[in-house]
């Protein structure tokens, strides 16, 4: 393993074991270690580390810290012309979620979500595989959840409907996991119900 890859997997393992401060340390170290490399595998590890770190901090509600990690990482991936990867797309989504979390749900946030959404659709169109669908579905879930937690219920309905449409397309694929689709379908109904209830649509 390269040093960057070793730090990433330590961070991944620590995150899975809920040792969150340790995970944060290792993921930040992985980012620093891979930052000056243009080797494709190191760049991939950089993107993975940035996405997992942004997720970890966003889930903890540390929006400012998440932005400090996610914005430079997204800019770095852009500079390397890696702005069609799922990691880049999901960094855009985490940046938008963080702006919503700190009360900055402006037009730029909406544009960032839309850009990530369009890039996810293009990725699905190009690859037609499980990974591209699941990456896109995870991204839309994050947007819808951020809208619900920040009480932007009209936006929550919009993004939940997009999530549901994509899930419906995914369900038509052969050999899919019914456990996965059932779980996501349940999430879809829960998000829709919450948004409708909070809009007074009992």
PDB file of N, CA, C and O in Angstrom, residues 142-198:
ATOM      1  N   UNK A 142     -28.833  12.422   0.214  1.00  0.00           N
ATOM      2  CA  UNK A 142     -28.182  13.444   1.037  1.00  0.00           C
ATOM      3  C   UNK A 142     -28.813  14.815   0.840  1.00  0.00           C
ATOM      4  O   UNK A 142     -29.009  15.575   1.792  1.00  0.00           O
ATOM      5  N   UNK A 143     -29.143  15.153  -0.415  1.00  0.00           N
ATOM      6  CA  UNK A 143     -29.780  16.446  -0.680  1.00  0.00           C
ATOM      7  C   UNK A 143     -31.158  16.506  -0.029  1.00  0.00           C
ATOM      8  O   UNK A 143     -31.493  17.480   0.660  1.00  0.00           O
ATOM      9  N   UNK A 144     -31.967  15.468  -0.244  1.00  0.00           N
ATOM     10  CA  UNK A 144     -33.322  15.456   0.317  1.00  0.00           C
ATOM     11  C   UNK A 144     -33.284  15.528   1.839  1.00  0.00           C
ATOM     12  O   UNK A 144     -34.061  16.272   2.460  1.00  0.00           O
ATOM     13  N   UNK A 145     -32.378  14.780   2.435  1.00  0.00           N
ATOM     14  CA  UNK A 145     -32.262  14.786   3.901  1.00  0.00           C
ATOM     15  C   UNK A 145     -31.849  16.169   4.410  1.00  0.00           C
ATOM     16  O   UNK A 145     -32.382  16.661   5.409  1.00  0.00           O
ATOM     17  N   UNK A 146     -30.907  16.813   3.710  1.00  0.00           N
ATOM     18  CA  UNK A 146     -30.475  18.155   4.110  1.00  0.00           C
ATOM     19  C   UNK A 146     -31.639  19.137   4.026  1.00  0.00           C
ATOM     20  O   UNK A 146     -31.804  20.008   4.894  1.00  0.00           O
ATOM     21  N   UNK A 147     -32.452  19.007   2.989  1.00  0.00           N
ATOM     22  CA  UNK A 147     -33.621  19.886   2.845  1.00  0.00           C
ATOM     23  C   UNK A 147     -34.619  19.671   3.978  1.00  0.00           C
ATOM     24  O   UNK A 147     -35.193  20.642   4.505  1.00  0.00           O
ATOM     25  N   UNK A 148     -34.816  18.423   4.362  1.00  0.00           N
ATOM     26  CA  UNK A 148     -35.750  18.131   5.459  1.00  0.00           C
ATOM     27  C   UNK A 148     -35.226  18.683   6.781  1.00  0.00           C
ATOM     28  O   UNK A 148     -35.954  19.342   7.528  1.00  0.00           O
ATOM     29  N   UNK A 149     -33.950  18.442   7.072  1.00  0.00           N
ATOM     30  CA  UNK A 149     -33.405  18.865   8.372  1.00  0.00           C
ATOM     31  C   UNK A 149     -33.297  20.382   8.484  1.00  0.00           C
ATOM     32  O   UNK A 149     -33.280  20.911   9.590  1.00  0.00           O
ATOM     33  N   UNK A 150     -33.242  21.072   7.340  1.00  0.00           N
ATOM     34  CA  UNK A 150     -33.192  22.545   7.377  1.00  0.00           C
ATOM     35  C   UNK A 150     -34.560  23.164   7.080  1.00  0.00           C
ATOM     36  O   UNK A 150     -34.682  24.361   6.875  1.00  0.00           O
ATOM     37  N   UNK A 151     -35.614  22.326   7.046  1.00  0.00           N
ATOM     38  CA  UNK A 151     -37.006  22.758   6.910  1.00  0.00           C
ATOM     39  C   UNK A 151     -37.311  23.407   5.562  1.00  0.00           C
ATOM     40  O   UNK A 151     -38.218  24.221   5.453  1.00  0.00           O
ATOM     41  N   UNK A 152     -36.555  23.019   4.525  1.00  0.00           N
ATOM     42  CA  UNK A 152     -36.855  23.446   3.160  1.00  0.00           C
ATOM     43  C   UNK A 152     -37.708  22.355   2.500  1.00  0.00           C
ATOM     44  O   UNK A 152     -37.231  21.588   1.654  1.00  0.00           O
ATOM     45  N   UNK A 153     -38.992  22.306   2.905  1.00  0.00           N
ATOM     46  CA  UNK A 153     -39.803  21.140   2.576  1.00  0.00           C
ATOM     47  C   UNK A 153     -40.217  21.083   1.103  1.00  0.00           C
ATOM     48  O   UNK A 153     -40.352  19.985   0.548  1.00  0.00           O
ATOM     49  N   UNK A 154     -40.418  22.230   0.454  1.00  0.00           N
ATOM     50  CA  UNK A 154     -40.720  22.213  -0.981  1.00  0.00           C
ATOM     51  C   UNK A 154     -39.541  21.625  -1.763  1.00  0.00           C
ATOM     52  O   UNK A 154     -39.724  20.801  -2.662  1.00  0.00           O
ATOM     53  N   UNK A 155     -38.335  22.061  -1.397  1.00  0.00           N
ATOM     54  CA  UNK A 155     -37.138  21.495  -2.033  1.00  0.00           C
ATOM     55  C   UNK A 155     -36.986  20.011  -1.691  1.00  0.00           C
ATOM     56  O   UNK A 155     -36.542  19.218  -2.524  1.00  0.00           O
ATOM     57  N   UNK A 156     -37.351  19.652  -0.471  1.00  0.00           N
ATOM     58  CA  UNK A 156     -37.273  18.238  -0.066  1.00  0.00           C
ATOM     59  C   UNK A 156     -38.148  17.375  -0.970  1.00  0.00           C
ATOM     60  O   UNK A 156     -37.741  16.284  -1.391  1.00  0.00           O
ATOM     61  N   UNK A 157     -39.354  17.863  -1.289  1.00  0.00           N
ATOM     62  CA  UNK A 157     -40.236  17.107  -2.181  1.00  0.00           C
ATOM     63  C   UNK A 157     -39.629  16.980  -3.576  1.00  0.00           C
ATOM     64  O   UNK A 157     -39.675  15.902  -4.190  1.00  0.00           O
ATOM     65  N   UNK A 158     -39.059  18.075  -4.071  1.00  0.00           N
ATOM     66  CA  UNK A 158     -38.444  18.055  -5.404  1.00  0.00           C
ATOM     67  C   UNK A 158     -37.341  17.007  -5.485  1.00  0.00           C
ATOM     68  O   UNK A 158     -37.310  16.188  -6.420  1.00  0.00           O
ATOM     69  N   UNK A 159     -36.445  17.006  -4.491  1.00  0.00           N
ATOM     70  CA  UNK A 159     -35.308  16.088  -4.533  1.00  0.00           C
ATOM     71  C   UNK A 159     -35.713  14.658  -4.189  1.00  0.00           C
ATOM     72  O   UNK A 159     -35.133  13.703  -4.710  1.00  0.00           O
ATOM     73  N   UNK A 160     -36.723  14.509  -3.338  1.00  0.00           N
ATOM     74  CA  UNK A 160     -37.218  13.165  -3.043  1.00  0.00           C
ATOM     75  C   UNK A 160     -37.880  12.564  -4.279  1.00  0.00           C
ATOM     76  O   UNK A 160     -37.713  11.368  -4.559  1.00  0.00           O
ATOM     77  N   UNK A 161     -38.599  13.370  -5.042  1.00  0.00           N
ATOM     78  CA  UNK A 161     -39.208  12.867  -6.278  1.00  0.00           C
ATOM     79  C   UNK A 161     -38.126  12.441  -7.273  1.00  0.00           C
ATOM     80  O   UNK A 161     -38.265  11.413  -7.955  1.00  0.00           O
ATOM     81  N   UNK A 162     -37.048  13.214  -7.364  1.00  0.00           N
ATOM     82  CA  UNK A 162     -35.953  12.834  -8.264  1.00  0.00           C
ATOM     83  C   UNK A 162     -35.287  11.542  -7.796  1.00  0.00           C
ATOM     84  O   UNK A 162     -34.940  10.684  -8.616  1.00  0.00           O
ATOM     85  N   UNK A 163     -35.138  11.424  -6.493  1.00  0.00           N
ATOM     86  CA  UNK A 163     -34.589  10.194  -5.903  1.00  0.00           C
ATOM     87  C   UNK A 163     -35.490   9.010  -6.245  1.00  0.00           C
ATOM     88  O   UNK A 163     -35.029   7.939  -6.675  1.00  0.00           O
ATOM     89  N   UNK A 164     -36.815   9.200  -6.103  1.00  0.00           N
ATOM     90  CA  UNK A 164     -37.763   8.129  -6.393  1.00  0.00           C
ATOM     91  C   UNK A 164     -37.757   7.726  -7.853  1.00  0.00           C
ATOM     92  O   UNK A 164     -37.834   6.535  -8.184  1.00  0.00           O
ATOM     93  N   UNK A 165     -37.637   8.716  -8.747  1.00  0.00           N
ATOM     94  CA  UNK A 165     -37.603   8.417 -10.186  1.00  0.00           C
ATOM     95  C   UNK A 165     -36.369   7.588 -10.531  1.00  0.00           C
ATOM     96  O   UNK A 165     -36.456   6.606 -11.271  1.00  0.00           O
ATOM     97  N   UNK A 166     -35.229   7.989  -9.968  1.00  0.00           N
ATOM     98  CA  UNK A 166     -33.988   7.264 -10.245  1.00  0.00           C
ATOM     99  C   UNK A 166     -34.049   5.851  -9.664  1.00  0.00           C
ATOM    100  O   UNK A 166     -33.586   4.889 -10.286  1.00  0.00           O
ATOM    101  N   UNK A 167     -34.636   5.730  -8.475  1.00  0.00           N
ATOM    102  CA  UNK A 167     -34.787   4.408  -7.863  1.00  0.00           C
ATOM    103  C   UNK A 167     -35.681   3.520  -8.718  1.00  0.00           C
ATOM    104  O   UNK A 167     -35.405   2.327  -8.893  1.00  0.00           O
ATOM    105  N   UNK A 168     -36.748   4.120  -9.283  1.00  0.00           N
ATOM    106  CA  UNK A 168     -37.638   3.362 -10.162  1.00  0.00           C
ATOM    107  C   UNK A 168     -36.910   2.837 -11.386  1.00  0.00           C
ATOM    108  O   UNK A 168     -37.139   1.703 -11.820  1.00  0.00           O
ATOM    109  N   UNK A 169     -36.017   3.659 -11.955  1.00  0.00           N
ATOM    110  CA  UNK A 169     -35.213   3.207 -13.096  1.00  0.00           C
ATOM    111  C   UNK A 169     -34.274   2.070 -12.675  1.00  0.00           C
ATOM    112  O   UNK A 169     -34.120   1.081 -13.399  1.00  0.00           O
ATOM    113  N   UNK A 170     -33.681   2.246 -11.501  1.00  0.00           N
ATOM    114  CA  UNK A 170     -32.734   1.227 -11.026  1.00  0.00           C
ATOM    115  C   UNK A 170     -33.443  -0.119 -10.810  1.00  0.00           C
ATOM    116  O   UNK A 170     -32.873  -1.178 -11.088  1.00  0.00           O
ATOM    117  N   UNK A 171     -34.697  -0.079 -10.336  1.00  0.00           N
ATOM    118  CA  UNK A 171     -35.445  -1.304 -10.053  1.00  0.00           C
ATOM    119  C   UNK A 171     -35.703  -2.139 -11.313  1.00  0.00           C
ATOM    120  O   UNK A 171     -35.981  -3.340 -11.209  1.00  0.00           O
ATOM    121  N   UNK A 172     -35.615  -1.511 -12.490  1.00  0.00           N
ATOM    122  CA  UNK A 172     -35.861  -2.234 -13.738  1.00  0.00           C
ATOM    123  C   UNK A 172     -34.638  -3.027 -14.196  1.00  0.00           C
ATOM    124  O   UNK A 172     -34.724  -3.817 -15.138  1.00  0.00           O
ATOM    125  N   UNK A 173     -33.491  -2.800 -13.528  1.00  0.00           N
ATOM    126  CA  UNK A 173     -32.269  -3.493 -13.933  1.00  0.00           C
ATOM    127  C   UNK A 173     -32.309  -4.965 -13.504  1.00  0.00           C
ATOM    128  O   UNK A 173     -32.858  -5.291 -12.457  1.00  0.00           O
ATOM    129  N   UNK A 174     -31.725  -5.858 -14.298  1.00  0.00           N
ATOM    130  CA  UNK A 174     -31.709  -7.281 -13.907  1.00  0.00           C
ATOM    131  C   UNK A 174     -30.712  -7.543 -12.782  1.00  0.00           C
ATOM    132  O   UNK A 174     -29.673  -6.877 -12.680  1.00  0.00           O
ATOM    133  N   UNK A 175     -31.073  -8.470 -11.915  1.00  0.00           N
ATOM    134  CA  UNK A 175     -30.138  -8.939 -10.892  1.00  0.00           C
ATOM    135  C   UNK A 175     -29.856  -7.974  -9.754  1.00  0.00           C
ATOM    136  O   UNK A 175     -28.828  -8.079  -9.082  1.00  0.00           O
ATOM    137  N   UNK A 176     -30.763  -7.039  -9.504  1.00  0.00           N
ATOM    138  CA  UNK A 176     -30.522  -6.077  -8.433  1.00  0.00           C
ATOM    139  C   UNK A 176     -30.830  -6.701  -7.069  1.00  0.00           C
ATOM    140  O   UNK A 176     -31.515  -7.725  -6.979  1.00  0.00           O
ATOM    141  N   UNK A 177     -30.331  -6.039  -6.012  1.00  0.00           N
ATOM    142  CA  UNK A 177     -30.584  -6.505  -4.644  1.00  0.00           C
ATOM    143  C   UNK A 177     -31.929  -5.966  -4.163  1.00  0.00           C
ATOM    144  O   UNK A 177     -32.106  -4.745  -4.069  1.00  0.00           O
ATOM    145  N   UNK A 178     -32.864  -6.863  -3.869  1.00  0.00           N
ATOM    146  CA  UNK A 178     -34.173  -6.422  -3.375  1.00  0.00           C
ATOM    147  C   UNK A 178     -34.054  -5.808  -1.986  1.00  0.00           C
ATOM    148  O   UNK A 178     -34.828  -4.903  -1.639  1.00  0.00           O
ATOM    149  N   UNK A 179     -33.112  -6.272  -1.193  1.00  0.00           N
ATOM    150  CA  UNK A 179     -32.915  -5.665   0.125  1.00  0.00           C
ATOM    151  C   UNK A 179     -32.546  -4.188  -0.006  1.00  0.00           C
ATOM    152  O   UNK A 179     -33.040  -3.329   0.740  1.00  0.00           O
ATOM    153  N   UNK A 180     -31.678  -3.897  -0.962  1.00  0.00           N
ATOM    154  CA  UNK A 180     -31.271  -2.504  -1.187  1.00  0.00           C
ATOM    155  C   UNK A 180     -32.460  -1.664  -1.657  1.00  0.00           C
ATOM    156  O   UNK A 180     -32.721  -0.583  -1.115  1.00  0.00           O
ATOM    157  N   UNK A 181     -33.196  -2.156  -2.664  1.00  0.00           N
ATOM    158  CA  UNK A 181     -34.290  -1.357  -3.210  1.00  0.00           C
ATOM    159  C   UNK A 181     -35.418  -1.184  -2.188  1.00  0.00           C
ATOM    160  O   UNK A 181     -36.016  -0.111  -2.103  1.00  0.00           O
ATOM    161  N   UNK A 182     -35.708  -2.224  -1.399  1.00  0.00           N
ATOM    162  CA  UNK A 182     -36.749  -2.103  -0.372  1.00  0.00           C
ATOM    163  C   UNK A 182     -36.379  -1.045   0.656  1.00  0.00           C
ATOM    164  O   UNK A 182     -37.214  -0.229   1.071  1.00  0.00           O
ATOM    165  N   UNK A 183     -35.111  -1.048   1.070  1.00  0.00           N
ATOM    166  CA  UNK A 183     -34.652  -0.061   2.053  1.00  0.00           C
ATOM    167  C   UNK A 183     -34.779   1.351   1.496  1.00  0.00           C
ATOM    168  O   UNK A 183     -35.257   2.268   2.184  1.00  0.00           O
ATOM    169  N   UNK A 184     -34.371   1.537   0.248  1.00  0.00           N
ATOM    170  CA  UNK A 184     -34.422   2.882  -0.343  1.00  0.00           C
ATOM    171  C   UNK A 184     -35.864   3.311  -0.623  1.00  0.00           C
ATOM    172  O   UNK A 184     -36.192   4.503  -0.492  1.00  0.00           O
ATOM    173  N   UNK A 185     -36.717   2.373  -1.001  1.00  0.00           N
ATOM    174  CA  UNK A 185     -38.115   2.706  -1.232  1.00  0.00           C
ATOM    175  C   UNK A 185     -38.784   3.143   0.071  1.00  0.00           C
ATOM    176  O   UNK A 185     -39.582   4.099   0.089  1.00  0.00           O
ATOM    177  N   UNK A 186     -38.451   2.457   1.169  1.00  0.00           N
ATOM    178  CA  UNK A 186     -38.975   2.864   2.474  1.00  0.00           C
ATOM    179  C   UNK A 186     -38.511   4.278   2.817  1.00  0.00           C
ATOM    180  O   UNK A 186     -39.294   5.113   3.299  1.00  0.00           O
ATOM    181  N   UNK A 187     -37.248   4.563   2.544  1.00  0.00           N
ATOM    182  CA  UNK A 187     -36.708   5.903   2.799  1.00  0.00           C
ATOM    183  C   UNK A 187     -37.462   6.951   1.961  1.00  0.00           C
ATOM    184  O   UNK A 187     -37.787   8.035   2.451  1.00  0.00           O
ATOM    185  N   UNK A 188     -37.730   6.605   0.704  1.00  0.00           N
ATOM    186  CA  UNK A 188     -38.465   7.508  -0.187  1.00  0.00           C
ATOM    187  C   UNK A 188     -39.826   7.867   0.417  1.00  0.00           C
ATOM    188  O   UNK A 188     -40.200   9.047   0.488  1.00  0.00           O
ATOM    189  N   UNK A 189     -40.573   6.856   0.869  1.00  0.00           N
ATOM    190  CA  UNK A 189     -41.900   7.110   1.436  1.00  0.00           C
ATOM    191  C   UNK A 189     -41.815   7.922   2.727  1.00  0.00           C
ATOM    192  O   UNK A 189     -42.652   8.802   2.986  1.00  0.00           O
ATOM    193  N   UNK A 190     -40.806   7.642   3.545  1.00  0.00           N
ATOM    194  CA  UNK A 190     -40.639   8.391   4.801  1.00  0.00           C
ATOM    195  C   UNK A 190     -40.355   9.861   4.514  1.00  0.00           C
ATOM    196  O   UNK A 190     -40.965  10.758   5.110  1.00  0.00           O
ATOM    197  N   UNK A 191     -39.435  10.132   3.587  1.00  0.00           N
ATOM    198  CA  UNK A 191     -39.097  11.521   3.259  1.00  0.00           C
ATOM    199  C   UNK A 191     -40.303  12.253   2.686  1.00  0.00           C
ATOM    200  O   UNK A 191     -40.549  13.420   3.006  1.00  0.00           O
ATOM    201  N   UNK A 192     -41.050  11.578   1.796  1.00  0.00           N
ATOM    202  CA  UNK A 192     -42.250  12.200   1.230  1.00  0.00           C
ATOM    203  C   UNK A 192     -43.262  12.519   2.321  1.00  0.00           C
ATOM    204  O   UNK A 192     -43.845  13.614   2.345  1.00  0.00           O
ATOM    205  N   UNK A 193     -43.463  11.579   3.239  1.00  0.00           N
ATOM    206  CA  UNK A 193     -44.440  11.774   4.301  1.00  0.00           C
ATOM    207  C   UNK A 193     -44.050  12.939   5.209  1.00  0.00           C
ATOM    208  O   UNK A 193     -44.899  13.774   5.571  1.00  0.00           O
ATOM    209  N   UNK A 194     -42.769  13.006   5.570  1.00  0.00           N
ATOM    210  CA  UNK A 194     -42.302  14.093   6.438  1.00  0.00           C
ATOM    211  C   UNK A 194     -42.527  15.444   5.762  1.00  0.00           C
ATOM    212  O   UNK A 194     -43.049  16.388   6.367  1.00  0.00           O
ATOM    213  N   UNK A 195     -42.127  15.548   4.495  1.00  0.00           N
ATOM    214  CA  UNK A 195     -42.265  16.819   3.781  1.00  0.00           C
ATOM    215  C   UNK A 195     -43.731  17.229   3.666  1.00  0.00           C
ATOM    216  O   UNK A 195     -44.090  18.390   3.918  1.00  0.00           O
ATOM    217  N   UNK A 196     -44.604  16.290   3.283  1.00  0.00           N
ATOM    218  CA  UNK A 196     -46.029  16.612   3.165  1.00  0.00           C
ATOM    219  C   UNK A 196     -46.623  17.015   4.512  1.00  0.00           C
ATOM    220  O   UNK A 196     -47.385  17.992   4.596  1.00  0.00           O
ATOM    221  N   UNK A 197     -46.276  16.284   5.560  1.00  0.00           N
ATOM    222  CA  UNK A 197     -46.804  16.613   6.881  1.00  0.00           C
ATOM    223  C   UNK A 197     -46.380  18.021   7.299  1.00  0.00           C
ATOM    224  O   UNK A 197     -47.202  18.804   7.814  1.00  0.00           O
ATOM    225  N   UNK A 198     -45.121  18.341   7.087  1.00  0.00           N
ATOM    226  CA  UNK A 198     -44.610  19.645   7.520  1.00  0.00           C
ATOM    227  C   UNK A 198     -45.113  20.793   6.658  1.00  0.00           C
ATOM    228  O   UNK A 198     -45.052  21.957   7.059  1.00  0.00           O
TER     229      UNK A 198
END
